[in-house]
PDB file of C-alpha atoms in Angstrom:
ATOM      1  CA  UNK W   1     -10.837  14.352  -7.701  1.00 51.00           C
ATOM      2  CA  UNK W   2      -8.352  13.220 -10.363  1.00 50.00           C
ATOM      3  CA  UNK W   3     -11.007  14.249 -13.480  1.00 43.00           C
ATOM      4  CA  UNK W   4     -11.123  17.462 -12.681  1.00 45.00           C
ATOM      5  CA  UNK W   5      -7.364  18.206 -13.014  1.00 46.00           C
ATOM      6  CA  UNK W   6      -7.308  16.376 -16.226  1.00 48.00           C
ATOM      7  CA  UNK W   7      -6.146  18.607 -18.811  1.00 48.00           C
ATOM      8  CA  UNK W   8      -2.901  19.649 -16.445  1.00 51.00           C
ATOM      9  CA  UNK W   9      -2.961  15.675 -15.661  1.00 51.00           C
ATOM     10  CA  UNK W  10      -2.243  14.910 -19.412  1.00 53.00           C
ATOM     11  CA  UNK W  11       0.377  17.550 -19.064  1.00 50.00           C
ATOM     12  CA  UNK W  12       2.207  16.268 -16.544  1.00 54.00           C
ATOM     13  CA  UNK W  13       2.057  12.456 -17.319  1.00 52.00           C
ATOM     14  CA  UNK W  14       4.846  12.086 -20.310  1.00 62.00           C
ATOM     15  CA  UNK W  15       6.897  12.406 -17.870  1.00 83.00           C
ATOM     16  CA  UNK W  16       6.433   9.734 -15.250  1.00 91.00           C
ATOM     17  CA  UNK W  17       8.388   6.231 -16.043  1.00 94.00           C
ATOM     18  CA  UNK W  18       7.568   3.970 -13.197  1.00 96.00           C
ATOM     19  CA  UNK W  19       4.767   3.846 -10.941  1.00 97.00           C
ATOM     20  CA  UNK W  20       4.898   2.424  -7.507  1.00 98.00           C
ATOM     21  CA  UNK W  21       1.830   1.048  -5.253  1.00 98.00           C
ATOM     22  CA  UNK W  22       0.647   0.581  -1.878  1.00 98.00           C
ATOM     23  CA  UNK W  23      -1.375  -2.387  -1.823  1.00 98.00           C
ATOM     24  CA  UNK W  24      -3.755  -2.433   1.283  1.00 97.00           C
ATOM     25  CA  UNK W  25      -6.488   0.318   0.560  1.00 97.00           C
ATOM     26  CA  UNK W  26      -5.007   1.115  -2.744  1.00 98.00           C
ATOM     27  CA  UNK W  27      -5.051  -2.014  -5.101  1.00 98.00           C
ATOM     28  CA  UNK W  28      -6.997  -4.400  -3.052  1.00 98.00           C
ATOM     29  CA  UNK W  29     -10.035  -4.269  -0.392  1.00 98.00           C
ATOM     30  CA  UNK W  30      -7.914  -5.399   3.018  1.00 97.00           C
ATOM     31  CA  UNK W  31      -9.767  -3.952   5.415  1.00 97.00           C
ATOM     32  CA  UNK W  32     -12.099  -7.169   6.589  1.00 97.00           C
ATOM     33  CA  UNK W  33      -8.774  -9.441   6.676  1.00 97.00           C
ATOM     34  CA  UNK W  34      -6.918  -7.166   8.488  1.00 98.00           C
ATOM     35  CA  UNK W  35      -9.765  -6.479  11.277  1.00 98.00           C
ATOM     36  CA  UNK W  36     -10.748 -10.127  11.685  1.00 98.00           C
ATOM     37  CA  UNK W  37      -7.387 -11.115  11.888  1.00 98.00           C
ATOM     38  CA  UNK W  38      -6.252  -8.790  14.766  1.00 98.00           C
ATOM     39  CA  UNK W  39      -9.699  -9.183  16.503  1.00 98.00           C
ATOM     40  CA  UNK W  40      -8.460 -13.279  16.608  1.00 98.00           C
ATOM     41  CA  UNK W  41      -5.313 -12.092  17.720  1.00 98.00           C
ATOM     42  CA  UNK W  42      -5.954 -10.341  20.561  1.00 98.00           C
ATOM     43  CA  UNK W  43      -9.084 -12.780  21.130  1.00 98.00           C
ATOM     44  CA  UNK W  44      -6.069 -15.817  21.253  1.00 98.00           C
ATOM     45  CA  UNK W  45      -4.625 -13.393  23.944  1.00 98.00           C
ATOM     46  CA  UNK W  46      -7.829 -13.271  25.953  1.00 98.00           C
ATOM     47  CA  UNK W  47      -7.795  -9.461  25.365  1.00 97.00           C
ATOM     48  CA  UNK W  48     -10.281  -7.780  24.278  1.00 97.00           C
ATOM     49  CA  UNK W  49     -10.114  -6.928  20.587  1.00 98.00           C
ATOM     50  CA  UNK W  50     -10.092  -3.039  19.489  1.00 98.00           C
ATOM     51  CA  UNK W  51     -13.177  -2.059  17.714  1.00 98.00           C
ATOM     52  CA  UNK W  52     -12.582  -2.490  13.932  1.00 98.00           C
ATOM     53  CA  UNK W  53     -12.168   1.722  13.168  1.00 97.00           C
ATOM     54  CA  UNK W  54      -9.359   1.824  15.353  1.00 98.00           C
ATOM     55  CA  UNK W  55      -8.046  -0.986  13.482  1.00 98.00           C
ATOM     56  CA  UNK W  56      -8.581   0.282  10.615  1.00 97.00           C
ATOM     57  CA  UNK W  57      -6.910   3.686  11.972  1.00 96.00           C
ATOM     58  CA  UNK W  58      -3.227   1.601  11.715  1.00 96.00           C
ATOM     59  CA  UNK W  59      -3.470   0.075   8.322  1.00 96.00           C
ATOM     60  CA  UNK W  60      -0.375   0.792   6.495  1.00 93.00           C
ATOM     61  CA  UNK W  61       1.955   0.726   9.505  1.00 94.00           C
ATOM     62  CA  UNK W  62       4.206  -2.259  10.163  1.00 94.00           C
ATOM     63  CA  UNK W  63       2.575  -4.813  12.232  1.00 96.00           C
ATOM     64  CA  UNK W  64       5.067  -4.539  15.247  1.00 96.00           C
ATOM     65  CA  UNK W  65       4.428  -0.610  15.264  1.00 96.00           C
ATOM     66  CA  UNK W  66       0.568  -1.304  15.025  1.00 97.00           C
ATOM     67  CA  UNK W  67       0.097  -3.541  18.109  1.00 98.00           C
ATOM     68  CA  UNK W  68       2.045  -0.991  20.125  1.00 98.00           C
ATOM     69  CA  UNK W  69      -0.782   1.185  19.007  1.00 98.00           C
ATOM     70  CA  UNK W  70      -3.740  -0.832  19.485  1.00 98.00           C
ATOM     71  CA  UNK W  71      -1.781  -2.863  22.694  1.00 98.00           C
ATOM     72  CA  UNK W  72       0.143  -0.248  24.564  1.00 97.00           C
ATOM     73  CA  UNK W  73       0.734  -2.438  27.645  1.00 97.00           C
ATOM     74  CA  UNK W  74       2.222  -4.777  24.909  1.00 97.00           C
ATOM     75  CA  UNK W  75       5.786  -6.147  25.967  1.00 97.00           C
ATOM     76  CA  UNK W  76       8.457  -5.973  23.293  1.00 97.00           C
ATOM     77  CA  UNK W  77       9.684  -9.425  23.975  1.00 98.00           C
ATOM     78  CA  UNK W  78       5.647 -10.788  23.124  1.00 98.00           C
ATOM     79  CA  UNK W  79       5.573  -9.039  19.781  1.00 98.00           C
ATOM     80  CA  UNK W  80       6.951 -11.512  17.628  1.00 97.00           C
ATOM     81  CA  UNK W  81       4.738 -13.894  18.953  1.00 98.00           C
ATOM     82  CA  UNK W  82       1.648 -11.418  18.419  1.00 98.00           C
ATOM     83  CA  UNK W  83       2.647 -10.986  14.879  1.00 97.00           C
ATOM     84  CA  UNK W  84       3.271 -14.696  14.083  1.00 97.00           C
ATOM     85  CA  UNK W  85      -0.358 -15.495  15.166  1.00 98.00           C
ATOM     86  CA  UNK W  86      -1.508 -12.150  13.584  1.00 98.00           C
ATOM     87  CA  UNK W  87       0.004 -14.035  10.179  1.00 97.00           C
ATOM     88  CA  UNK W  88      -1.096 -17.561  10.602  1.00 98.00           C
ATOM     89  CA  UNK W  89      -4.640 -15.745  10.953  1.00 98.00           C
ATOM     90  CA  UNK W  90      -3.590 -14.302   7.542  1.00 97.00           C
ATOM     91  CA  UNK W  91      -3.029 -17.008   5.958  1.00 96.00           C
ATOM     92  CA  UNK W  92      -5.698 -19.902   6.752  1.00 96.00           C
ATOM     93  CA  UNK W  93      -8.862 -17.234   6.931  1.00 96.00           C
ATOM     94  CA  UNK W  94      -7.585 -13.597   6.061  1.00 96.00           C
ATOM     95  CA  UNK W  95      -6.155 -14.425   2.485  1.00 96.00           C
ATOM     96  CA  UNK W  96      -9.535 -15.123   1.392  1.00 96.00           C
ATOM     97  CA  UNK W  97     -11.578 -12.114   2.279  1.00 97.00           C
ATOM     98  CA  UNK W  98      -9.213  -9.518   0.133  1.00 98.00           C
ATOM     99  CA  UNK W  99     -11.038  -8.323  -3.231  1.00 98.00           C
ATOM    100  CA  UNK W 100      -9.637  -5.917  -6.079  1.00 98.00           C
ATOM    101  CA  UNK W 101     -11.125  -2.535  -6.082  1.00 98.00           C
ATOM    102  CA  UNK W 102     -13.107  -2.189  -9.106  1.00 97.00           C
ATOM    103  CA  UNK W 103     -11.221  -1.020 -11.914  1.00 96.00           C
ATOM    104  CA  UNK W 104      -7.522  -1.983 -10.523  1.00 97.00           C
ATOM    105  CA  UNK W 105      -6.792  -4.837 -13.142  1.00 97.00           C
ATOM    106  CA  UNK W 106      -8.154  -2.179 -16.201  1.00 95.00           C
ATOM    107  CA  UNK W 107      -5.701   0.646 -14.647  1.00 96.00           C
ATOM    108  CA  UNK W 108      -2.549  -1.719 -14.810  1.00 96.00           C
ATOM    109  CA  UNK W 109      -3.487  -3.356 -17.979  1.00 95.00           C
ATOM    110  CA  UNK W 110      -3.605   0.575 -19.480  1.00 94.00           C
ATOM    111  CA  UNK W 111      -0.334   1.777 -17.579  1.00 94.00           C
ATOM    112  CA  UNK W 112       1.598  -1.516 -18.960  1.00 93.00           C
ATOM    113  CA  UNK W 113       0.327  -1.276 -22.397  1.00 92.00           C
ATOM    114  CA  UNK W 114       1.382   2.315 -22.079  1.00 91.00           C
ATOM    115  CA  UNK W 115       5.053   1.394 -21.279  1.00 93.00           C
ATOM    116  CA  UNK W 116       5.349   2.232 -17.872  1.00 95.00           C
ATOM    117  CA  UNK W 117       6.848  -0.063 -15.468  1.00 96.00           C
ATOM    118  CA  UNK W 118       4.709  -0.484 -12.208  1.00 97.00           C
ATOM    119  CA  UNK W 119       6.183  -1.770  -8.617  1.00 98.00           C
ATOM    120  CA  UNK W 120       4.769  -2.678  -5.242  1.00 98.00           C
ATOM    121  CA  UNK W 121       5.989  -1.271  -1.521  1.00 98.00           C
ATOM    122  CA  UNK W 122       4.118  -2.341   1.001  1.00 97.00           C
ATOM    123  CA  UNK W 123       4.535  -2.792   4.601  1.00 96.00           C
ATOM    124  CA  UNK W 124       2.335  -5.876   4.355  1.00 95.00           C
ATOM    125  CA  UNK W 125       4.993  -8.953   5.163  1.00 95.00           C
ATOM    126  CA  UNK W 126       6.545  -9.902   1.333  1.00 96.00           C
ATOM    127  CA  UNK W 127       5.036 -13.018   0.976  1.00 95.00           C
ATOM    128  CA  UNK W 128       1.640 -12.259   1.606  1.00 96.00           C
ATOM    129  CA  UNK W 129       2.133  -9.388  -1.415  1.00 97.00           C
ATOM    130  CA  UNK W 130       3.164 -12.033  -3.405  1.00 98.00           C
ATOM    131  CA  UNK W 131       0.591 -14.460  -2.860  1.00 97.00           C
ATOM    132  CA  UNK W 132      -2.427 -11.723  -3.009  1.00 98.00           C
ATOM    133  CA  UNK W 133      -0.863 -10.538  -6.021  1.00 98.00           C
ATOM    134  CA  UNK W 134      -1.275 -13.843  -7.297  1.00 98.00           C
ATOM    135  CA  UNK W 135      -4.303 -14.905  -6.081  1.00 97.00           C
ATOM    136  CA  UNK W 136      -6.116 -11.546  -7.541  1.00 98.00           C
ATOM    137  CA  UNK W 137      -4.154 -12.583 -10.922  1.00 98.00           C
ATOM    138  CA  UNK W 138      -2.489  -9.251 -10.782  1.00 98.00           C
ATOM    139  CA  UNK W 139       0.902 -10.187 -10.040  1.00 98.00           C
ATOM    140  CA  UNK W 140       2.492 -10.248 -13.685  1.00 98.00           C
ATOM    141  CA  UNK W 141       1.960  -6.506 -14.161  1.00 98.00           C
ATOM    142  CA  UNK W 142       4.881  -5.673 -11.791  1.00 98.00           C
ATOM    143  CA  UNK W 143       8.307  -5.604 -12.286  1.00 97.00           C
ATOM    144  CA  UNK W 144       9.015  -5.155  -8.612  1.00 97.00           C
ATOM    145  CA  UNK W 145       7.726  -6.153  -5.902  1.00 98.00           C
ATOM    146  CA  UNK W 146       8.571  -5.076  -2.593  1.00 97.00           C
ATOM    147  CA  UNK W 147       7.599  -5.830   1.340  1.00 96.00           C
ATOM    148  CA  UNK W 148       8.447  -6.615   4.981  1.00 93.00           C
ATOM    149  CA  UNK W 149      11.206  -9.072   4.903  1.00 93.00           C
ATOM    150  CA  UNK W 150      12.783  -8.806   8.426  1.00 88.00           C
ATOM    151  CA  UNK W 151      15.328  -6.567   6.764  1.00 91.00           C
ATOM    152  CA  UNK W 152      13.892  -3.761   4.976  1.00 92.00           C
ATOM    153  CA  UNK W 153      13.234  -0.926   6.422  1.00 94.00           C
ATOM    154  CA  UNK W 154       9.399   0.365   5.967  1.00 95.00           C
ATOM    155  CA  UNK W 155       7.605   3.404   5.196  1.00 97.00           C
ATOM    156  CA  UNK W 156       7.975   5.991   5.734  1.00 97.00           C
ATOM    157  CA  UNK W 157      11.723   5.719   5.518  1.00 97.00           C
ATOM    158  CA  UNK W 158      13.131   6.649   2.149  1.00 98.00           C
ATOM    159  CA  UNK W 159      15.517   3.874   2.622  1.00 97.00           C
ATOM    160  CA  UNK W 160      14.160   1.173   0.341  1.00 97.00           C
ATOM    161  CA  UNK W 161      13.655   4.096  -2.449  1.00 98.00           C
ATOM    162  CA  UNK W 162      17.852   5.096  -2.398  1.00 97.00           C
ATOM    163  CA  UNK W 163      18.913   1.482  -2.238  1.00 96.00           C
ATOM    164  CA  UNK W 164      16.864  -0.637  -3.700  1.00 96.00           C
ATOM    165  CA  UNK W 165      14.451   1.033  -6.499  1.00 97.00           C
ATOM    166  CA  UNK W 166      16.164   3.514  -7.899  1.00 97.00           C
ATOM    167  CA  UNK W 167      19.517   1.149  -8.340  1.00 97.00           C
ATOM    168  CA  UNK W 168      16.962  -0.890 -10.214  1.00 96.00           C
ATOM    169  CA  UNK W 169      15.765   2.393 -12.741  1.00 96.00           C
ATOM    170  CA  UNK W 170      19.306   4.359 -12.841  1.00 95.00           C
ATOM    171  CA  UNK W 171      18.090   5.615 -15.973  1.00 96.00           C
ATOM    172  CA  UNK W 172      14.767   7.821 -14.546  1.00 96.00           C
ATOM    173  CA  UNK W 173      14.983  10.925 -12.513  1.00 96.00           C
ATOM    174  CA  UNK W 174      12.891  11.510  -9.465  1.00 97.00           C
ATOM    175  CA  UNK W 175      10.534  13.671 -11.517  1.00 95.00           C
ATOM    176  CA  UNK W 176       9.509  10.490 -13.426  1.00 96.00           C
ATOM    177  CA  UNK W 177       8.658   8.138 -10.734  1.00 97.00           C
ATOM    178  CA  UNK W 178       4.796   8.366  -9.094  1.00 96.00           C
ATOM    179  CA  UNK W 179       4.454   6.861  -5.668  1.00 98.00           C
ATOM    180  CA  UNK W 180       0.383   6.015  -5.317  1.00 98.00           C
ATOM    181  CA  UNK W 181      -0.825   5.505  -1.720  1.00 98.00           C
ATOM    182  CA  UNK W 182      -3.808   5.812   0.761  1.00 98.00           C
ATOM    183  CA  UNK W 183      -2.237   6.776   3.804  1.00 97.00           C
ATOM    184  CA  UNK W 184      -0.393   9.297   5.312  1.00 97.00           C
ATOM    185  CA  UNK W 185       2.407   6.790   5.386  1.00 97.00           C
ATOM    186  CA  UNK W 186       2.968   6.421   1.623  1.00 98.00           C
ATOM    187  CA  UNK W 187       2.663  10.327   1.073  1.00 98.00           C
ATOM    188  CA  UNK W 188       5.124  10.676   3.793  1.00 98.00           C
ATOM    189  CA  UNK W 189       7.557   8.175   1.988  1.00 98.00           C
ATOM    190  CA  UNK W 190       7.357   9.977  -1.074  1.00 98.00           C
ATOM    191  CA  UNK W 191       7.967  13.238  -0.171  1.00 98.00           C
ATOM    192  CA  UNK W 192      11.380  11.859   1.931  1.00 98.00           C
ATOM    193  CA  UNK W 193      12.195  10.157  -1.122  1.00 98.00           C
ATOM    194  CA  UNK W 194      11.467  13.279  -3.311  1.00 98.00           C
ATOM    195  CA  UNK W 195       9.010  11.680  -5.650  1.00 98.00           C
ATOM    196  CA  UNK W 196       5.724  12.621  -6.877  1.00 96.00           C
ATOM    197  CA  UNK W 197       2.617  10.982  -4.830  1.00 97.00           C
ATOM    198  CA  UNK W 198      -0.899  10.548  -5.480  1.00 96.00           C
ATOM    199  CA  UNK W 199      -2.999   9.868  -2.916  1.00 97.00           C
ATOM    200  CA  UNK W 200      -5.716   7.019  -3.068  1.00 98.00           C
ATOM    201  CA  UNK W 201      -8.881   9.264  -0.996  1.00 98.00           C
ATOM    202  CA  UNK W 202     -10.668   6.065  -1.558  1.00 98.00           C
ATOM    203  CA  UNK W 203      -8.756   3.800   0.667  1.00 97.00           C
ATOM    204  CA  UNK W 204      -7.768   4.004   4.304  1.00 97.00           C
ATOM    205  CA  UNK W 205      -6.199   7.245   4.880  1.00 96.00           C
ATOM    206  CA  UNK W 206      -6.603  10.111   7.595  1.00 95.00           C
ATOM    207  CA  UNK W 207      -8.827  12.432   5.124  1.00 96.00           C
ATOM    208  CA  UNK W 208      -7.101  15.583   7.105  1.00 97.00           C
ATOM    209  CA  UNK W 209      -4.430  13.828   7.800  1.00 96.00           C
ATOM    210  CA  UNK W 210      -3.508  13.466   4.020  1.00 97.00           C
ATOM    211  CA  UNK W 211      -4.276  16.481   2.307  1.00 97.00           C
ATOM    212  CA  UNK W 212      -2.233  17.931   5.177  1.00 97.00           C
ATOM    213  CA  UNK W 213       0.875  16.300   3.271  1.00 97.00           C
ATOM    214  CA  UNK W 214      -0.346  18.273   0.228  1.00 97.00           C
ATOM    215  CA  UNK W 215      -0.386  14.983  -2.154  1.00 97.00           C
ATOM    216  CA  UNK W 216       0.683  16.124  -5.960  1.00 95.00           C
ATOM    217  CA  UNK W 217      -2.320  14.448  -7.106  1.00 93.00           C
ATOM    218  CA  UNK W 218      -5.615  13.101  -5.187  1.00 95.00           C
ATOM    219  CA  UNK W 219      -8.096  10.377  -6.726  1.00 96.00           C
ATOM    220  CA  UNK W 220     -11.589   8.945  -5.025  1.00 96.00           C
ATOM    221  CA  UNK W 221     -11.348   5.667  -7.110  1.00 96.00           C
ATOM    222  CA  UNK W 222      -8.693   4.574  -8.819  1.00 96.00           C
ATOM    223  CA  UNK W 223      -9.963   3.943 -12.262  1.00 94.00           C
ATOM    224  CA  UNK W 224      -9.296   7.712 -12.339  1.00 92.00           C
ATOM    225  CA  UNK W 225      -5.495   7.041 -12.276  1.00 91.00           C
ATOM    226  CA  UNK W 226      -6.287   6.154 -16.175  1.00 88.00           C
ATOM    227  CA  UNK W 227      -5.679   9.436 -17.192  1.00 82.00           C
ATOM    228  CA  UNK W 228      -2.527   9.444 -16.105  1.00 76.00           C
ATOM    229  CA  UNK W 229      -1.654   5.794 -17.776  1.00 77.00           C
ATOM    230  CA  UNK W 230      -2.657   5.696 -20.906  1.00 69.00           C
ATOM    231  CA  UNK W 231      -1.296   9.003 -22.615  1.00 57.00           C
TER     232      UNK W 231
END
């Protein structure tokens, strides 16, 4: 969708500084990890796994949040442990079935060799960012990268946004900082922070859902975002 905005894109991109990405269903392919490791879950649980599209539904919400979802008898005092086997999943089997989308590592190469300085937010626990970000040998192209640490608080909140990123760039306005996201989540985020959002169509996002939010920008693969990158 991005290419055929792109005179008014070229317009508007002198202005944007720093860049900040979702990860699942933006950067990277997530969604057979993240469906084989909650089908194990709940199959550790002898439960009966959701089917993978309503799994897929709750990517990009915190983990706790999405097995109230797709678990509503779910106690509150079992969701740590859900979560904790949710991750060790991650880890041994899930880890290795997430892929780049094609055209990621050109996009970041472009946007860095451009000047701009590119962050992470995710809602994905922080050190399985870190360690995907590494593994896809993407990780040096950000100069922030932020996640689920037991502390922040997660998208949608604008919280991380006031106190932690723009603290870090006290030099850019809002009107020069581009949140890019799949989900309704990650537009929602950006418009509470007052930022600028385009929104991944390619990924996992509610299609209706999304353009609902009115996203300043829309993409359906994200070797499109080089227009805005490399002017």
């Amino acid at each position: 969708m991005l290419k055929n905005y792109n005179s008014h894109l070229e317009r508007m991109m002198s202005q944007y500084k720093l860049i900040i990405f979702d990860f699942d269903g933006t950067l990277a392919i997530t969604h057979k990890a993240i469906v084989f490791c909650f089908t194990k879950t709940f199959e550790s649980f002898n439960i009966a796994p959701p089917a993978a599209d309503t799994i897929i539904a709750t990517i990009g919400i915190n983990l706790p949040n999405s097995f109230k979802i797709l678990h509503p008898a779910i106690e509150e005092s079992a969701i740590p442990e859900w979560v904790e086997t949710y991750r060790s999943y991650y880890r041994t089997e899930g880890e290795k079935q997430v892929e780049l989308f094609t055209g990621t590592k050109q996009v970041l190469q472009l946007a860095r060799q451009s000047g701009l300085s590119l962050g992470v937010f995710s809602n994905k626990h922080v050190s399985f960012v870190n360690v995907l970000l590494n593994n896809l040998r993407i990780h040096s192209f950000f100069d922030l990268i932020l996640g689920d640490n037991g502390q922040i608080i997660p998208k949608p909140n604008p919280a991380v946004f006031h106190s932690m990123i723009k603290p870090l760039f006290p030099e850019l306005d809002n009107s020069q900082i581009l949140m890019v996201g799949d989900t309704a989540v990650d537009l929602l985020f950006a418009k509470n922070a007052g930022i600028d959002v385009c929104w991944a169509a390619y990924g996992y996002g509610d299609r209706a859902q999304c353009l609902a939010l009115e996203p300043t920008f829309a993409m359906d693969d994200i070797s499109e975002l080089a227009v805005l990158v490399q002017n």
